[in-house]
Coordinates of C-alpha atoms in Angstrom, one line a residue:
M1 CA 57.6 -16.8 47.9
T2 CA 55.0 -17.8 50.4
L3 CA 51.1 -17.6 49.9
P4 CA 49.1 -15.8 52.4
V5 CA 47.2 -18.0 54.6
P6 CA 43.4 -17.5 54.5
G7 CA 42.2 -15.2 57.2
T8 CA 45.6 -13.4 57.4
T9 CA 46.5 -10.0 55.9
T10 CA 48.6 -9.2 52.9
G11 CA 51.4 -6.8 52.7
G12 CA 49.0 -3.9 52.2
G13 CA 47.1 -4.7 55.4
L14 CA 44.1 -6.1 53.4
P15 CA 42.8 -9.5 54.3
A16 CA 43.7 -12.1 51.8
A17 CA 40.7 -13.7 49.8
A18 CA 39.9 -17.1 50.9
P19 CA 39.8 -19.7 48.0
R20 CA 36.2 -20.3 46.8
R21 CA 35.1 -23.8 47.4
R22 CA 32.5 -25.6 45.2
K23 CA 29.6 -26.7 47.2
P24 CA 29.0 -30.4 46.7
L25 CA 26.1 -31.5 44.7
T26 CA 23.2 -32.9 46.8
W27 CA 20.4 -34.9 45.9
D28 CA 18.0 -32.0 46.2
K29 CA 20.1 -30.0 43.6
V30 CA 20.4 -32.9 41.2
S31 CA 16.7 -33.8 41.3
F32 CA 15.8 -30.1 40.8
M33 CA 17.9 -29.8 37.7
L34 CA 16.5 -33.1 36.5
V35 CA 13.0 -32.2 36.9
F36 CA 13.0 -28.4 35.9
L37 CA 15.9 -28.5 33.4
G38 CA 16.4 -32.1 32.1
V39 CA 12.7 -33.0 31.6
P40 CA 11.8 -29.8 29.6
L41 CA 15.0 -30.3 27.4
V42 CA 14.0 -33.8 26.7
I43 CA 10.5 -32.8 25.7
Y44 CA 11.7 -30.0 23.6
G45 CA 14.3 -32.1 21.9
L46 CA 11.7 -35.0 21.4
F47 CA 8.8 -32.8 20.0
V48 CA 10.8 -29.8 18.4
V49 CA 14.3 -30.6 17.5
W50 CA 13.9 -34.2 16.5
P51 CA 10.9 -33.6 14.2
F52 CA 12.8 -30.8 12.4
L53 CA 15.9 -33.0 12.0
Q54 CA 13.6 -35.7 10.7
A55 CA 12.0 -33.2 8.3
F56 CA 15.4 -32.0 7.0
F57 CA 16.4 -35.7 6.3
Y58 CA 13.2 -36.4 4.3
S59 CA 13.7 -33.3 2.4
L60 CA 17.0 -34.7 1.0
T61 CA 15.0 -37.8 -0.4
D62 CA 12.4 -38.6 -3.1
W63 CA 10.0 -39.9 -0.4
S64 CA 6.5 -40.2 -1.7
G65 CA 4.9 -40.2 1.7
F66 CA 3.0 -43.5 1.2
S67 CA 5.9 -46.0 1.0
P68 CA 8.6 -46.9 3.4
K69 CA 11.1 -46.8 0.4
Y70 CA 12.9 -43.8 -0.6
N71 CA 16.1 -42.7 -2.3
F72 CA 18.6 -40.1 -1.2
V73 CA 18.7 -37.2 -3.7
G74 CA 20.7 -34.6 -1.8
L75 CA 19.9 -31.1 -2.5
A76 CA 17.8 -31.8 -5.7
N77 CA 14.6 -31.0 -4.0
Y78 CA 15.9 -27.5 -3.0
I79 CA 17.2 -26.9 -6.4
K80 CA 13.9 -28.0 -7.9
I81 CA 11.6 -25.7 -5.8
F82 CA 13.8 -22.7 -6.3
Q83 CA 13.5 -23.3 -10.1
D84 CA 9.6 -23.7 -9.8
D85 CA 7.8 -20.5 -10.8
L86 CA 4.8 -21.4 -8.8
F87 CA 6.8 -21.8 -5.5
L88 CA 8.6 -18.5 -6.2
K89 CA 5.2 -16.9 -6.8
A90 CA 4.0 -18.1 -3.4
L91 CA 7.2 -17.1 -1.8
G92 CA 6.8 -13.6 -3.1
N93 CA 3.1 -13.4 -1.9
N94 CA 4.3 -14.5 1.6
I95 CA 7.0 -11.7 1.5
L96 CA 4.2 -9.2 0.6
L97 CA 2.1 -10.4 3.5
L98 CA 5.2 -10.3 5.7
I99 CA 5.6 -6.6 4.8
V100 CA 2.1 -5.4 5.0
V101 CA 0.2 -7.4 7.6
P102 CA 2.5 -7.0 10.7
L103 CA 3.1 -3.4 10.0
V104 CA -0.5 -2.2 9.4
T105 CA -1.8 -4.5 12.3
I106 CA 0.7 -3.2 14.9
V107 CA 0.2 0.5 13.9
L108 CA -3.6 0.1 14.1
S109 CA -3.5 -1.8 17.4
L110 CA -1.0 0.6 18.9
A111 CA -3.2 3.7 17.9
L112 CA -6.3 2.1 19.4
A113 CA -4.3 1.1 22.5
V114 CA -3.1 4.5 23.2
V115 CA -6.6 6.0 22.5
V116 CA -8.3 3.7 25.0
T117 CA -5.7 4.1 27.7
V118 CA -4.2 7.6 27.7
G119 CA -6.0 9.2 24.8
G120 CA -8.8 11.0 26.9
S121 CA -8.9 14.5 28.1
S122 CA -5.8 16.5 28.1
K123 CA -6.7 18.0 31.3
G124 CA -6.9 16.4 34.7
Q125 CA -5.9 12.8 35.4
V126 CA -4.3 10.8 32.6
K127 CA -6.9 8.4 31.3
G128 CA -8.3 6.9 28.1
L129 CA -11.7 7.6 26.4
K130 CA -14.9 7.3 28.2
G131 CA -16.3 3.8 27.7
S132 CA -12.9 2.4 26.9
S133 CA -13.9 -1.1 28.3
F134 CA -16.7 -1.4 25.7
Y135 CA -14.2 -0.6 22.9
R136 CA -11.8 -3.3 24.2
V137 CA -14.4 -6.0 24.2
V138 CA -15.8 -5.1 20.8
S139 CA -12.3 -4.9 19.2
F140 CA -11.2 -8.2 20.9
F141 CA -14.3 -10.1 19.6
P142 CA -12.9 -11.0 16.2
Y143 CA -10.0 -12.9 17.8
T144 CA -12.5 -15.2 19.5
I145 CA -13.7 -16.5 16.2
P146 CA -11.8 -19.4 14.6
A147 CA -9.7 -18.5 11.6
I148 CA -11.6 -20.9 9.3
A149 CA -14.9 -19.3 10.5
I150 CA -13.6 -15.9 9.7
G151 CA -12.5 -16.9 6.2
I152 CA -15.8 -18.4 5.4
M153 CA -17.7 -15.3 6.8
W154 CA -15.6 -12.8 4.8
G155 CA -16.0 -15.0 1.7
Q156 CA -19.8 -14.4 2.0
I157 CA -19.3 -10.7 2.8
Y158 CA -17.1 -10.4 -0.4
D159 CA -19.5 -12.4 -2.6
P160 CA -20.0 -10.5 -5.8
S161 CA -23.8 -11.0 -6.3
G162 CA -25.2 -11.1 -2.7
G163 CA -22.5 -10.1 -0.5
L164 CA -22.9 -7.5 2.2
L165 CA -19.9 -5.3 1.0
N166 CA -21.2 -4.7 -2.5
G167 CA -24.8 -4.2 -1.1
L168 CA -23.5 -1.4 1.2
L169 CA -21.5 0.3 -1.7
R170 CA -24.5 0.1 -3.9
A171 CA -26.6 1.7 -1.1
F172 CA -24.2 4.6 -0.9
G173 CA -24.7 5.1 -4.7
L174 CA -21.6 3.4 -5.9
Q175 CA -23.2 1.4 -8.7
N176 CA -19.8 0.5 -10.2
F177 CA -19.4 -2.1 -7.5
K178 CA -22.4 -4.1 -8.7
D179 CA -21.3 -7.8 -8.9
F180 CA -17.8 -6.7 -8.3
A181 CA -15.7 -9.8 -7.6
W182 CA -13.3 -8.7 -4.7
L183 CA -11.7 -12.2 -4.3
G184 CA -11.9 -12.9 -8.1
N185 CA -10.0 -9.9 -9.3
S186 CA -6.2 -10.2 -9.5
N187 CA -5.9 -6.5 -8.5
T188 CA -8.0 -6.8 -5.3
A189 CA -7.8 -10.5 -4.2
M190 CA -4.5 -10.1 -2.1
F191 CA -5.5 -6.9 -0.4
A192 CA -8.9 -8.1 0.4
S193 CA -7.3 -11.2 2.1
M194 CA -4.9 -8.9 4.0
F195 CA -7.8 -7.0 5.4
V196 CA -9.5 -10.1 6.6
I197 CA -6.2 -11.2 8.4
I198 CA -5.7 -7.7 9.8
W199 CA -9.3 -7.4 11.1
G200 CA -8.9 -10.7 12.9
F201 CA -5.8 -9.7 14.8
V202 CA -6.0 -6.0 15.6
G203 CA -8.2 -6.4 18.7
F204 CA -5.8 -9.1 20.2
Y205 CA -2.7 -7.0 19.8
M206 CA -4.5 -3.9 21.0
V207 CA -5.2 -5.8 24.3
L208 CA -1.5 -6.7 24.3
F209 CA -0.4 -3.1 24.0
I210 CA -3.0 -2.0 26.5
A211 CA -1.4 -4.3 29.2
G212 CA 2.0 -2.9 28.4
I213 CA 0.8 0.7 28.6
K214 CA -0.9 0.0 31.9
G215 CA 2.5 -0.9 33.2
I216 CA 4.0 2.6 32.4
P217 CA 3.9 4.9 35.5
A218 CA 1.3 7.7 35.2
E219 CA 3.8 10.2 36.5
L220 CA 5.8 9.8 33.2
Y221 CA 2.6 10.8 31.2
E222 CA 2.0 13.7 33.7
A223 CA 5.7 14.9 33.2
A224 CA 5.3 14.8 29.5
R225 CA 2.1 16.8 29.7
I226 CA 3.8 19.4 31.8
D227 CA 6.6 19.6 29.3
G228 CA 4.1 20.6 26.6
A229 CA 4.4 17.2 24.8
G230 CA 1.5 16.6 22.4
R231 CA -0.4 13.2 22.0
F232 CA 1.8 12.3 19.0
R233 CA 4.9 13.1 20.6
T234 CA 4.0 11.4 23.8
A235 CA 3.3 8.2 21.9
V236 CA 6.4 8.3 19.8
S237 CA 8.8 9.3 22.6
L238 CA 7.3 7.7 25.6
T239 CA 4.8 5.0 25.0
I240 CA 6.6 3.2 22.2
P241 CA 10.0 3.0 23.7
M242 CA 8.4 1.7 27.0
I243 CA 6.6 -1.1 25.3
R244 CA 9.0 -1.9 22.6
D245 CA 9.4 -5.6 23.9
N246 CA 5.6 -6.0 23.5
I247 CA 5.9 -4.6 19.9
Q248 CA 8.9 -7.0 19.2
T249 CA 6.8 -10.0 20.4
A250 CA 3.8 -8.8 18.3
Y251 CA 5.9 -8.4 15.2
V252 CA 7.5 -11.9 15.5
Y253 CA 4.1 -13.6 15.9
L254 CA 2.5 -11.7 13.1
G255 CA 5.6 -12.3 10.9
I256 CA 5.1 -16.1 11.6
L257 CA 1.4 -15.8 10.6
A258 CA 2.3 -14.0 7.4
L259 CA 4.7 -16.8 6.5
D260 CA 1.9 -19.3 6.8
A261 CA -1.6 -17.8 6.4
F262 CA -2.8 -21.2 5.2
V263 CA -6.1 -21.3 6.9
Y264 CA -7.2 -17.8 5.8
M265 CA -6.2 -18.3 2.1
A266 CA -7.7 -21.9 2.0
A267 CA -11.1 -20.6 3.5
L268 CA -11.3 -17.5 1.1
F269 CA -10.1 -19.5 -2.0
P270 CA -11.2 -23.0 -1.9
N271 CA -9.9 -23.6 -5.4
A272 CA -6.4 -22.5 -4.2
G273 CA -4.2 -19.8 -5.4
G274 CA -6.8 -17.2 -6.2
P275 CA -6.9 -15.3 -9.5
E276 CA -3.8 -15.9 -11.4
N277 CA -2.2 -17.3 -8.1
T278 CA -2.0 -13.8 -6.6
T279 CA -2.9 -15.2 -3.2
L280 CA -1.0 -18.5 -3.3
V281 CA 1.2 -19.0 -0.2
M282 CA 4.0 -21.5 0.4
S283 CA 2.0 -23.5 2.9
Q284 CA -0.7 -24.1 0.2
Q285 CA 1.9 -25.1 -2.4
L286 CA 3.4 -27.5 0.2
F287 CA 0.0 -29.0 0.8
F288 CA -0.8 -29.5 -2.9
T289 CA 2.8 -30.9 -3.6
A290 CA 2.5 -33.4 -0.7
F291 CA -1.2 -34.7 -1.0
Q292 CA -2.0 -34.2 -4.6
R293 CA 1.1 -35.0 -6.3
G294 CA 2.7 -37.3 -3.7
Q295 CA 5.9 -35.7 -3.7
F296 CA 6.6 -35.5 0.1
G297 CA 10.3 -35.0 -0.2
T298 CA 9.8 -31.9 -2.2
A299 CA 7.1 -30.8 0.1
T300 CA 9.2 -31.3 3.1
A301 CA 11.9 -29.1 1.4
M302 CA 9.4 -26.4 1.1
G303 CA 8.6 -26.8 4.9
V304 CA 12.3 -26.5 5.8
V305 CA 12.5 -23.3 3.7
M306 CA 9.5 -21.9 5.6
A307 CA 11.1 -22.8 8.9
V308 CA 14.4 -21.2 8.0
A309 CA 12.6 -18.2 6.7
T310 CA 10.7 -17.8 10.0
L311 CA 14.0 -18.1 11.9
I312 CA 15.8 -15.5 9.8
F313 CA 12.9 -13.1 10.2
S314 CA 12.7 -13.5 13.9
G315 CA 16.4 -13.2 14.2
L316 CA 16.2 -9.8 12.2
V317 CA 13.4 -8.5 14.4
F318 CA 15.5 -9.2 17.4
L319 CA 18.6 -7.7 15.9
V320 CA 16.9 -4.5 14.7
N321 CA 15.3 -4.0 18.3
R322 CA 18.7 -4.4 19.8
L323 CA 20.5 -2.0 17.2
T324 CA 17.8 0.7 17.8
G325 CA 18.2 0.7 21.5
G326 CA 16.2 -2.2 22.8
K327 CA 17.1 -3.5 26.3
D328 CA 19.5 -0.6 26.9
Q329 CA 17.3 2.4 26.2
E330 CA 16.6 4.6 29.1
L331 CA 14.1 7.6 29.5
V332 CA 15.7 10.7 30.4

């Protein structure tokens, strides 16, 4: 049996495919890969991967943080923290934040974004409310304030004796809220903290969703209006599917925030933990374990747990987005 010569025809009259030859590497290609692939990988490995591996190593030791000496203890630190009621309480608080904060923030941000972009008159050109630019600036303003300043400011607003919130409630005749300690009551401390975090981020994610909605062709909204779709139906069947990648990104970042929340909780509760530790989060417990107890090995184990929890959460968000039609969904 003889092989066809490149350029000739096969028995069926079709030209035989010429064998593909690899193009030789040139200095231009090599230098391009080194600069735009090699350098970023080195930087990422040096400042991201290596510190994480180093942290995992120290989590397997009894390092005090202030001495070069340490002993290898294996998984003892992990067993210890998962038998610690205080750490488990902090983990539960983070899970509660993870459930409530991203969901409420995204729903509010998305609703506001729809209103200021396509929530205007149902007749004529598709547009947002009149003066929508003003609403964007006002809602985005809280995001420009540093988190520590937001925590201190809302701590003053929640002040039971001279705070603005109780003063307004009393002005409306609600005398039961006189000297009410919003941050000192175990029933309200966590929800008051959640409100502060949500207040600080709604405007930013509203602007993110507005950018996504602006990329949707106006003809699609016109077609939905002609078909008789109402505002809610249009938002659910058109807007959300078209910006689901933006929503996914927002959910991941808000989830990371909820699994941390150190700055907000530290500013609102300087004495740490809040009433009955109802607002204690893992990052606070990590800080106390490391710098007050000198148990850096145990604290590092807590940090590894936080990192793994963040990776698992992010993976679940991407998985849910893919299973519900992300990347492959088409509008008919």
